[in-house]
PDB file of C-alpha atoms and ligand atoms in Angstrom:
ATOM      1  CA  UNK A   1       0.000   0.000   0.000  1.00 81.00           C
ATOM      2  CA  UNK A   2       1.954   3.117  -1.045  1.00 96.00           C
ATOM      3  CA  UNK A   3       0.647   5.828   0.834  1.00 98.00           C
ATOM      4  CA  UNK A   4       1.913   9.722   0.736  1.00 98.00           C
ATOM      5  CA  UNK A   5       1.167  11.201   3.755  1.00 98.00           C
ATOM      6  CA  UNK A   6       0.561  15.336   3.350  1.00 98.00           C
ATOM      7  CA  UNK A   7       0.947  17.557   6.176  1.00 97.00           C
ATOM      8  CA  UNK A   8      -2.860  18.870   5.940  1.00 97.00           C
ATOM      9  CA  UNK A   9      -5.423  19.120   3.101  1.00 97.00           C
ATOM     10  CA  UNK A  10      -4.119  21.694   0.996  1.00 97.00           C
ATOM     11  CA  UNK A  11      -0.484  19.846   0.778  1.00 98.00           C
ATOM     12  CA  UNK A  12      -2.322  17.316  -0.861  1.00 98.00           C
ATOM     13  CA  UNK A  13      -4.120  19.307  -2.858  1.00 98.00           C
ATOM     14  CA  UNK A  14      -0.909  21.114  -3.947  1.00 98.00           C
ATOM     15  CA  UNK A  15       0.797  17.825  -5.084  1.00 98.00           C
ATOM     16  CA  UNK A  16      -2.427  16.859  -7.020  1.00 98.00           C
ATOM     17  CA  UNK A  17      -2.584  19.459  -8.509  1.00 98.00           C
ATOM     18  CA  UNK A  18       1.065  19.055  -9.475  1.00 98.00           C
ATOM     19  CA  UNK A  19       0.136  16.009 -11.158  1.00 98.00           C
ATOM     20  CA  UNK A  20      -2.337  17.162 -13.224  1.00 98.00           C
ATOM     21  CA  UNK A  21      -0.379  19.982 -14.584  1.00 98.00           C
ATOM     22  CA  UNK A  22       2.305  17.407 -15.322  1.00 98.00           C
ATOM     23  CA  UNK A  23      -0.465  15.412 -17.393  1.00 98.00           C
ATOM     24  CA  UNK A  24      -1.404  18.287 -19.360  1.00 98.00           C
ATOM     25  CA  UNK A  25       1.920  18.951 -20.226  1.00 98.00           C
ATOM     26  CA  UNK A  26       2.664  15.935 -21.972  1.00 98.00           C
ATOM     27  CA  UNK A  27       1.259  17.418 -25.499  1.00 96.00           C
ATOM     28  CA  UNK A  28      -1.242  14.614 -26.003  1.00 98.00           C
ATOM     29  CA  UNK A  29      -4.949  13.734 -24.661  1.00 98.00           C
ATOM     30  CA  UNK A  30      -5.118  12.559 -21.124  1.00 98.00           C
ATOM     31  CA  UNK A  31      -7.992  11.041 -20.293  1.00 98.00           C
ATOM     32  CA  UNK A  32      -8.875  11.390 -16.373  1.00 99.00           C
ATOM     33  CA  UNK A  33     -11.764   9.711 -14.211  1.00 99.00           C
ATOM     34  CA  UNK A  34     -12.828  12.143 -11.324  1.00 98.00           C
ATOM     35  CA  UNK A  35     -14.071  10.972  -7.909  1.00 97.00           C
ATOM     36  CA  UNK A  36     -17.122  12.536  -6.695  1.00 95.00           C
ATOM     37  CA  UNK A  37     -18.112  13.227  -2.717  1.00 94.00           C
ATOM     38  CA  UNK A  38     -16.771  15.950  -0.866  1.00 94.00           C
ATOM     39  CA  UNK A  39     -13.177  15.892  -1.005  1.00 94.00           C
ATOM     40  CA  UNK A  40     -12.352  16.763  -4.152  1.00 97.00           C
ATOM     41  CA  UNK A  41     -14.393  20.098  -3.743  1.00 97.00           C
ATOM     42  CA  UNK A  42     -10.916  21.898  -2.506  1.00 97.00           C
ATOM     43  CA  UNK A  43      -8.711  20.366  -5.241  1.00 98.00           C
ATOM     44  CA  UNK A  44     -11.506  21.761  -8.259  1.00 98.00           C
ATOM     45  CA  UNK A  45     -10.912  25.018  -6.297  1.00 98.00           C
ATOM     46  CA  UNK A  46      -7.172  24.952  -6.405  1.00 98.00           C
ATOM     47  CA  UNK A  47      -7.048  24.332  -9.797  1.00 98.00           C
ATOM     48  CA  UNK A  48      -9.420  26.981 -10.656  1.00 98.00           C
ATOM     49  CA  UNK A  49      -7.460  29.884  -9.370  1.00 98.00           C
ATOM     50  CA  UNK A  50      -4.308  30.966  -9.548  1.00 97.00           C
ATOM     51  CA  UNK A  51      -1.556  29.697  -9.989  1.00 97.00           C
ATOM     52  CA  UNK A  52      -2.573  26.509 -11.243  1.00 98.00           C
ATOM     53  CA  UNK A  53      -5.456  27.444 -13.672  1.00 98.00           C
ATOM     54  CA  UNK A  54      -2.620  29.169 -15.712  1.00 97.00           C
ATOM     55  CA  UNK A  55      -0.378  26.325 -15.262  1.00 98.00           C
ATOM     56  CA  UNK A  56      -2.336  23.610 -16.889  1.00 98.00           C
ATOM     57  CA  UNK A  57      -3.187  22.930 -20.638  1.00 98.00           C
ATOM     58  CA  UNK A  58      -6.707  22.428 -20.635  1.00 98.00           C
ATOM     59  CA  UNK A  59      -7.211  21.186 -23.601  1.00 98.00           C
ATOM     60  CA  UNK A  60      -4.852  18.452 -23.591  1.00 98.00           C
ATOM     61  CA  UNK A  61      -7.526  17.392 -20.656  1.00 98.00           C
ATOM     62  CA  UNK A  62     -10.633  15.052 -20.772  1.00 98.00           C
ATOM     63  CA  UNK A  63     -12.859  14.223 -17.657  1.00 98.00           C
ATOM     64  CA  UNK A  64     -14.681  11.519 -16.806  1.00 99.00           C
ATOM     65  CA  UNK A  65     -16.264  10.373 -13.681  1.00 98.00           C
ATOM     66  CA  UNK A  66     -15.836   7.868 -11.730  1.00 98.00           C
ATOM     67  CA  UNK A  67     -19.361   7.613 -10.314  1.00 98.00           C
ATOM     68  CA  UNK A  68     -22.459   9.397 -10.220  1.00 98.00           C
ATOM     69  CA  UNK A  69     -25.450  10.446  -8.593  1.00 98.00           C
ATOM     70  CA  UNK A  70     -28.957   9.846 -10.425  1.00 98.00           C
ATOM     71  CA  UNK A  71     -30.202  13.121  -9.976  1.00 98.00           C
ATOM     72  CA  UNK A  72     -29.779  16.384 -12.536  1.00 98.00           C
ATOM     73  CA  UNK A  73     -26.687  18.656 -12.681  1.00 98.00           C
ATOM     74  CA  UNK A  74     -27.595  21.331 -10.064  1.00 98.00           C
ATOM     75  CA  UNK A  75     -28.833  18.787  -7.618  1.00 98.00           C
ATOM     76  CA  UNK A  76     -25.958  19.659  -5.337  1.00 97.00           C
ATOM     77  CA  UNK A  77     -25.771  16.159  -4.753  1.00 97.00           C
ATOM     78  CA  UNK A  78     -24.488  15.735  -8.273  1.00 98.00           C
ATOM     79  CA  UNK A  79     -20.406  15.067  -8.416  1.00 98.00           C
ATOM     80  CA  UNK A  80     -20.569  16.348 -12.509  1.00 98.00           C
ATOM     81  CA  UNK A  81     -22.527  19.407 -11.052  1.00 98.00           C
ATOM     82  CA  UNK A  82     -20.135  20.065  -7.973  1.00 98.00           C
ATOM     83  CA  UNK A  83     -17.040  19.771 -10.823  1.00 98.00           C
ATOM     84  CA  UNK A  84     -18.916  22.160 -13.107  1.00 98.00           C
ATOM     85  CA  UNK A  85     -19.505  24.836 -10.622  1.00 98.00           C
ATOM     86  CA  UNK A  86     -15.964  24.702  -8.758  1.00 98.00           C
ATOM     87  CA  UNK A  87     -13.814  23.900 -12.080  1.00 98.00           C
ATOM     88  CA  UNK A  88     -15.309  22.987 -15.168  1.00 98.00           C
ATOM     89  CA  UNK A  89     -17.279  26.569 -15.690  1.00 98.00           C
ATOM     90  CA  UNK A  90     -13.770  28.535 -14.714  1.00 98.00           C
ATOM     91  CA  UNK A  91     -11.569  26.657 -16.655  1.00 98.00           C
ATOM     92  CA  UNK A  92     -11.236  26.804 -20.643  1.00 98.00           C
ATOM     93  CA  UNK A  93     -12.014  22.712 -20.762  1.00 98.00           C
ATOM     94  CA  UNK A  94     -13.365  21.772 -24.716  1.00 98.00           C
ATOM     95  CA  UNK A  95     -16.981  20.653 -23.880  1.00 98.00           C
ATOM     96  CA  UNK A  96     -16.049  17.870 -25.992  1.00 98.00           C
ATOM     97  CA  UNK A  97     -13.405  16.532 -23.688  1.00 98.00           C
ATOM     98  CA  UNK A  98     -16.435  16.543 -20.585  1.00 98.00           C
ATOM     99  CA  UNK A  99     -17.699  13.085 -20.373  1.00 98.00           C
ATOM    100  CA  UNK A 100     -20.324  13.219 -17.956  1.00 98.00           C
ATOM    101  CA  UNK A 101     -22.682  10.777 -16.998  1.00 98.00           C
ATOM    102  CA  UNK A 102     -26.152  12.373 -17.317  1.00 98.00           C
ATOM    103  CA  UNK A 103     -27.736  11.617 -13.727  1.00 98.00           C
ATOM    104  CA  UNK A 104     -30.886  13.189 -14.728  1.00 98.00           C
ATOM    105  CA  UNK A 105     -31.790  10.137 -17.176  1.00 98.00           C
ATOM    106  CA  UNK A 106     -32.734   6.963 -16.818  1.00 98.00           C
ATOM    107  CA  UNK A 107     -30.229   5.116 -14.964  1.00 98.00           C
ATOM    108  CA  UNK A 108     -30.517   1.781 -17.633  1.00 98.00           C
ATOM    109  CA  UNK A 109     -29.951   3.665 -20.420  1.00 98.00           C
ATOM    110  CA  UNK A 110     -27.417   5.995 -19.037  1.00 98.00           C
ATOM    111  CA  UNK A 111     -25.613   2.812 -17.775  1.00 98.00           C
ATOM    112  CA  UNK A 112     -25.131   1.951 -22.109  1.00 98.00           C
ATOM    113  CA  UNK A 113     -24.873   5.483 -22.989  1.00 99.00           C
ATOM    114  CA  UNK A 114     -21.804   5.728 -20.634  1.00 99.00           C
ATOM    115  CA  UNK A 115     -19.911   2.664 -21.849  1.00 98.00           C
ATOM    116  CA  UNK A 116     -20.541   3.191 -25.478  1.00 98.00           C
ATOM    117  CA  UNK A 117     -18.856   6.691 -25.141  1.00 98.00           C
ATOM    118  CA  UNK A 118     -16.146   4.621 -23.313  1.00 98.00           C
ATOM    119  CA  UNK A 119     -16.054   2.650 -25.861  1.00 98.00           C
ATOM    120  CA  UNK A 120     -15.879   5.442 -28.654  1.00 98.00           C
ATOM    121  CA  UNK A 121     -13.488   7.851 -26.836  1.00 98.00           C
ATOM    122  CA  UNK A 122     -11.381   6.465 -24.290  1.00 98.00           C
ATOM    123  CA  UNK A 123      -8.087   4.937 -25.738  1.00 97.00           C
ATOM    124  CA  UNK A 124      -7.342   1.498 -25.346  1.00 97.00           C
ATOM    125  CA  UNK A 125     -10.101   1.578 -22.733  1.00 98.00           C
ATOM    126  CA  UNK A 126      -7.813   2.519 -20.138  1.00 98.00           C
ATOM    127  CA  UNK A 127      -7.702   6.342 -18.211  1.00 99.00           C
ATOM    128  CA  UNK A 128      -4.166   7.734 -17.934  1.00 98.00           C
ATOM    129  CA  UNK A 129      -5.454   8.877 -14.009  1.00 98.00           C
ATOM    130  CA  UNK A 130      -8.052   7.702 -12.265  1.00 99.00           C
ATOM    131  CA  UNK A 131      -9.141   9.834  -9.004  1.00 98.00           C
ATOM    132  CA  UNK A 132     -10.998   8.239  -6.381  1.00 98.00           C
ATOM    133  CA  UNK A 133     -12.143   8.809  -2.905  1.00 98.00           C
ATOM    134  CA  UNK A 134     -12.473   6.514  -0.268  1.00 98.00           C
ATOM    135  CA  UNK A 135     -15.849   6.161   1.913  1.00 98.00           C
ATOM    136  CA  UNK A 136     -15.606   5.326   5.483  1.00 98.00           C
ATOM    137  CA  UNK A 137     -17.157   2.128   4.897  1.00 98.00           C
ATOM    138  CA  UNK A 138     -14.470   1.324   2.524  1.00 98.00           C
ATOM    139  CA  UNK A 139     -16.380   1.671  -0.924  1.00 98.00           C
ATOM    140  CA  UNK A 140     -15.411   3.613  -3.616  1.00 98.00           C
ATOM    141  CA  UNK A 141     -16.687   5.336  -6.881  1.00 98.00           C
ATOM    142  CA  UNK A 142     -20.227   3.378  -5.928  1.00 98.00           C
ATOM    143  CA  UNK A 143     -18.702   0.177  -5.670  1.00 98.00           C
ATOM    144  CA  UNK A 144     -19.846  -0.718  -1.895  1.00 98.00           C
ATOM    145  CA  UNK A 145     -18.603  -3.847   0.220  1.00 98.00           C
ATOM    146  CA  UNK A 146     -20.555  -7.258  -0.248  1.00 98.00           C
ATOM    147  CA  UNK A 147     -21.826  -5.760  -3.595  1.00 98.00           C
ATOM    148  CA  UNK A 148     -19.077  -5.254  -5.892  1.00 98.00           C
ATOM    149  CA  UNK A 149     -18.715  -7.393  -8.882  1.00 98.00           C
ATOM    150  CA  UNK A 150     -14.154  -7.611  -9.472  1.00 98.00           C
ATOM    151  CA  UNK A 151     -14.619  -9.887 -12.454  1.00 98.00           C
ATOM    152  CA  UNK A 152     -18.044  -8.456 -14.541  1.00 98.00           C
ATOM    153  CA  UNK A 153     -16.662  -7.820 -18.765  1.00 98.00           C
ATOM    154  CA  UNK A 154     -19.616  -4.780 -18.200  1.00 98.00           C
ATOM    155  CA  UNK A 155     -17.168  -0.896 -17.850  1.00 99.00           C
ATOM    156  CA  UNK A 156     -20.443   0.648 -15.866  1.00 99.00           C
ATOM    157  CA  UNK A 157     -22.814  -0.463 -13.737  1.00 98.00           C
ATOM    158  CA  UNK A 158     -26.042   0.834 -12.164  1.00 98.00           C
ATOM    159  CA  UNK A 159     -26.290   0.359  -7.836  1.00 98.00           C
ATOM    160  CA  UNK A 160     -27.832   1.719  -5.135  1.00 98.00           C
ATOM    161  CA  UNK A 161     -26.339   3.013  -1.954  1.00 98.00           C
ATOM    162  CA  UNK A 162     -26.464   0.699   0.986  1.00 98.00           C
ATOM    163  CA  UNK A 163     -27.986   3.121   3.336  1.00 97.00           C
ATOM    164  CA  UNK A 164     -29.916   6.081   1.830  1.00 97.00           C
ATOM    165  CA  UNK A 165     -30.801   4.124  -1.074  1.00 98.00           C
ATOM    166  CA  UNK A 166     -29.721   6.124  -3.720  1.00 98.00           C
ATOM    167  CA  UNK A 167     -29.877   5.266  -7.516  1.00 98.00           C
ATOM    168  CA  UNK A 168     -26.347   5.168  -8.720  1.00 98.00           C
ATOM    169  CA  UNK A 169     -24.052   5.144 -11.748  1.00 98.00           C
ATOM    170  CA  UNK A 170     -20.620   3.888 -11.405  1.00 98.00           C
ATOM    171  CA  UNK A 171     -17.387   2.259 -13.393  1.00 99.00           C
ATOM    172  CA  UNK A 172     -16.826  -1.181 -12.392  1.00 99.00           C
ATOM    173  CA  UNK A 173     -13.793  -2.373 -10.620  1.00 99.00           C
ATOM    174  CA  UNK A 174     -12.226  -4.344 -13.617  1.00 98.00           C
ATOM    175  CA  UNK A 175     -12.415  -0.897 -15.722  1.00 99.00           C
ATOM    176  CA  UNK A 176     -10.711   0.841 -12.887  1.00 99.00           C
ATOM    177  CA  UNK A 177      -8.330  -1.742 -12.143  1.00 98.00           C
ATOM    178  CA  UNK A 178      -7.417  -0.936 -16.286  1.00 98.00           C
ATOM    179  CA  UNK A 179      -6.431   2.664 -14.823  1.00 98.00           C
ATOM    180  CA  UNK A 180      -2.290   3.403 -15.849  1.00 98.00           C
ATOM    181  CA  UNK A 181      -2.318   5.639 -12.527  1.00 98.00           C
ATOM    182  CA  UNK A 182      -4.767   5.323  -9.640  1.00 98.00           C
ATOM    183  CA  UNK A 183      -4.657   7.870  -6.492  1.00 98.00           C
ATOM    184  CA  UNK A 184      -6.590   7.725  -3.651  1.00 98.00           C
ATOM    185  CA  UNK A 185      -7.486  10.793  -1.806  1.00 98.00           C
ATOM    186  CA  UNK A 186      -8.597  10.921   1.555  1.00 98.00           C
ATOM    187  CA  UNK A 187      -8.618  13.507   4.547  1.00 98.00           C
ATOM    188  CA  UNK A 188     -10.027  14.504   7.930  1.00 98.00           C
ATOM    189  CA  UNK A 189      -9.788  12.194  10.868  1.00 98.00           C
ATOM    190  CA  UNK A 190     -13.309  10.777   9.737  1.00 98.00           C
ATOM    191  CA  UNK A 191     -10.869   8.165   7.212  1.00 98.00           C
ATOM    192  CA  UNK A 192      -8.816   7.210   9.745  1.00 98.00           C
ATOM    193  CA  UNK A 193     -10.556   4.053  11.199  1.00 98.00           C
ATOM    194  CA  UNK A 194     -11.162   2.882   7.409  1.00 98.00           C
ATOM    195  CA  UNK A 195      -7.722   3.720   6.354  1.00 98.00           C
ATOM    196  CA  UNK A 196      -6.458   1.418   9.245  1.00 98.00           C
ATOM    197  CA  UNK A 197      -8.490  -1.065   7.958  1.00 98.00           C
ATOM    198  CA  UNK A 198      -6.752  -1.007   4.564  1.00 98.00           C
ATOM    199  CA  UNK A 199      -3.794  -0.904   6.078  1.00 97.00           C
ATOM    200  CA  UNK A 200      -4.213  -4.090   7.911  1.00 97.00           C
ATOM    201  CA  UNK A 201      -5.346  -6.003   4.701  1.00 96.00           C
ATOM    202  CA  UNK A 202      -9.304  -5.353   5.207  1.00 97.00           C
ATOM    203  CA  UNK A 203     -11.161  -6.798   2.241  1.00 98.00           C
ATOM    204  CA  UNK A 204     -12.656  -3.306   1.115  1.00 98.00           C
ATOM    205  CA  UNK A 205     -13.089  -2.107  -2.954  1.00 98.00           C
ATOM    206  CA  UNK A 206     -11.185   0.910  -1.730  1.00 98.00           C
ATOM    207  CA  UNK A 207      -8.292  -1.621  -0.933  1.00 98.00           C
ATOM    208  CA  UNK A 208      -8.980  -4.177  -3.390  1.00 98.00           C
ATOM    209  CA  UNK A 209      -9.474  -2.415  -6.851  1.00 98.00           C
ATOM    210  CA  UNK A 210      -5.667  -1.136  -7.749  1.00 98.00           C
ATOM    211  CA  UNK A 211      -4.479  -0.394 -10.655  1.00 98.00           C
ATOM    212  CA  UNK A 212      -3.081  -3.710 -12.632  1.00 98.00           C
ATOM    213  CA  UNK A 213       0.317  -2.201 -13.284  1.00 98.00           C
ATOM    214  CA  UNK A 214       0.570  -1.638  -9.601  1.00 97.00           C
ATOM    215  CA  UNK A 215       0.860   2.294 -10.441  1.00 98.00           C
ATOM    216  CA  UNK A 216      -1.079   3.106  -7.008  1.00 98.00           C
ATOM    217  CA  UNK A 217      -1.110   5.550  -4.225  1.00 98.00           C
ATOM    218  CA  UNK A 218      -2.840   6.862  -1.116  1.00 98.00           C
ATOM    219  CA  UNK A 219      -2.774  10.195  -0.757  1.00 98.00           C
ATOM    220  CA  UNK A 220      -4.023  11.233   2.816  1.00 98.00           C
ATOM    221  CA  UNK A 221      -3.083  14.048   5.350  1.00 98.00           C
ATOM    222  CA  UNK A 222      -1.711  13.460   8.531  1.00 98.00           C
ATOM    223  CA  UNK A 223      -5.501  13.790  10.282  1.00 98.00           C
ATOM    224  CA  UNK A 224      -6.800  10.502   7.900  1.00 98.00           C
ATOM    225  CA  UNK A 225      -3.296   8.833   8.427  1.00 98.00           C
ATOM    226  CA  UNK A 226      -3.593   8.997  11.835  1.00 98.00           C
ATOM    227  CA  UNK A 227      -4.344   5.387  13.027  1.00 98.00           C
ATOM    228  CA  UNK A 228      -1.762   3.618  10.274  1.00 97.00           C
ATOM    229  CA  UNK A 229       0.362   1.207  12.056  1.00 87.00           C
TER     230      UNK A 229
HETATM  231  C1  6PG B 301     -19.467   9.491  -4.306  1.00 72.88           C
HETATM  232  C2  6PG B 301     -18.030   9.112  -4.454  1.00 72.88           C
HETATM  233  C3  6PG B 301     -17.597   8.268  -3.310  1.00 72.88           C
HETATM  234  C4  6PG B 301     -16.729   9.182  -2.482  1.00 72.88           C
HETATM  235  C5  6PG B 301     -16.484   8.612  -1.125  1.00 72.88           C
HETATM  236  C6  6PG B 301     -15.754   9.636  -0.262  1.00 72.88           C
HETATM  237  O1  6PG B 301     -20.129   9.699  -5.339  1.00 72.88           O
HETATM  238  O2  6PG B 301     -19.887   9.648  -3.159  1.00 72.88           O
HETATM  239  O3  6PG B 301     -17.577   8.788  -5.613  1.00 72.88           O
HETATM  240  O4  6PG B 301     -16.905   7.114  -3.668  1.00 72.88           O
HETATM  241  O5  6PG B 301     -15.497   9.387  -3.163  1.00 72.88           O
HETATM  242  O6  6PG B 301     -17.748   8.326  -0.546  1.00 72.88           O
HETATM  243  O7  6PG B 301     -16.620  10.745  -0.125  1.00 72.88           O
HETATM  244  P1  6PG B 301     -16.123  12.084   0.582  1.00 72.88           P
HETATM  245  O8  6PG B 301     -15.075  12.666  -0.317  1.00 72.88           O
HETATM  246  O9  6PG B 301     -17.356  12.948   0.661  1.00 72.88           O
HETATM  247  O10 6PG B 301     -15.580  11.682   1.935  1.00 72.88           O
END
């Protein structure tokens, strides 16, 4: 488990951010799944503003989500609709290179939109970068523990979450496992308990979907690293 410990949120952030810049950099498309929740509210703000905005080649950039909400845009609990209003609509992105998965339709049919523009647009069906959060359960994207399928051929999937219920979209684990580069981002002392967990070799998607070529890190400030061994 290679884990970077940051000295507080916006250290992480910072080196993120770093990365993506990098990315864009390399004069080619880069094709990037975002996580949605909370956390990566601070990073879309970072790299809004200066100085990263002016520090990354937009264009060179395509998003694509790792999991989403079925409800519309400016639900706030959307995670396309939290990217939109704290990066995508300050950023000079190509709407062309936003792949978002339309929460507002039917989840079925948004389920074969989704992986038929996988299937059209992302190379070699593999992201360059794939961004994910980790809940405190130990799911991630909306892959949750006891219901996450590691060996389905299918790139997205339709579930519900285990407690409120909610209609979901999300990539499967196989697709993400396909990731180049996976990072993990998690802070606040909330993660701690979970991260533990992972640590100790808890059987948790967060823990078991890594990227094949072992290109994998944990990204957490000291607060969410607290309890590691
Ligand atoms: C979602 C996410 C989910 C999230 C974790 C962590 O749609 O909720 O994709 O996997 O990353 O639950 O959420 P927080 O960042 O809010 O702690």
């Amino acid at each position: 488990m290679q884990t970077k410990i940051h000295h507080d949120s916006a250290a992480l952030v910072a080196a993120i951010a770093a990365t993506l810049a990098a990315y864009s950099r390399e004069g080619r498309p880069v094709h990037i799944a975002l996580s949605g929740g909370s956390t990566p509210k601070a990073l879309y703000q970072a790299l809004a503003a200066a100085p990263w905005r002016d520090k990354i080649t937009w264009q060179n950039l395509h998003f694509w989500w790792g999991d989403e909400r079925c409800v519309p845009p400016a639900d706030p609990e959307s995670n396309y609709g939290e990217a939109a209003r704290y990066l995508l609509d300050h950023v000079p992105v190509p709407a062309e290179n936003i792949h978002r998965m339309r929460g507002e339709d039917d989840a079925n049919s948004e389920r074969a939109r989704y992986a038929a523009d996988l299937a059209a647009h992302l190379p070699d069906g593999r992201f360059d970068w794939t961004i994910l959060g980790i809940g405190e359960d130990g799911h991630t994207a909306s892959l949750f523990p006891g219901a996450t399928d590691y060996t389905t051929s299918a790139t997205v999937d339709v579930a519900s979450h285990p407690t409120s219920g909610q209609t979901r979209l999300t990539l499967t684990a196989p697709l993400i496992a396909r990731s180049k580069h996976i990072s993990y981002l998690a802070v606040g002392a909330g993660k701690a308990a979970i991260l533990r967990a992972i640590a100790e070799g808890g059987d948790y998607p967060a823990a078991r979907i890594r990227a094949e070529n072992g290109n994998t890190e944990y990204h957490l400030d000291r607060l969410a690293a607290d309890q590691l061994p």
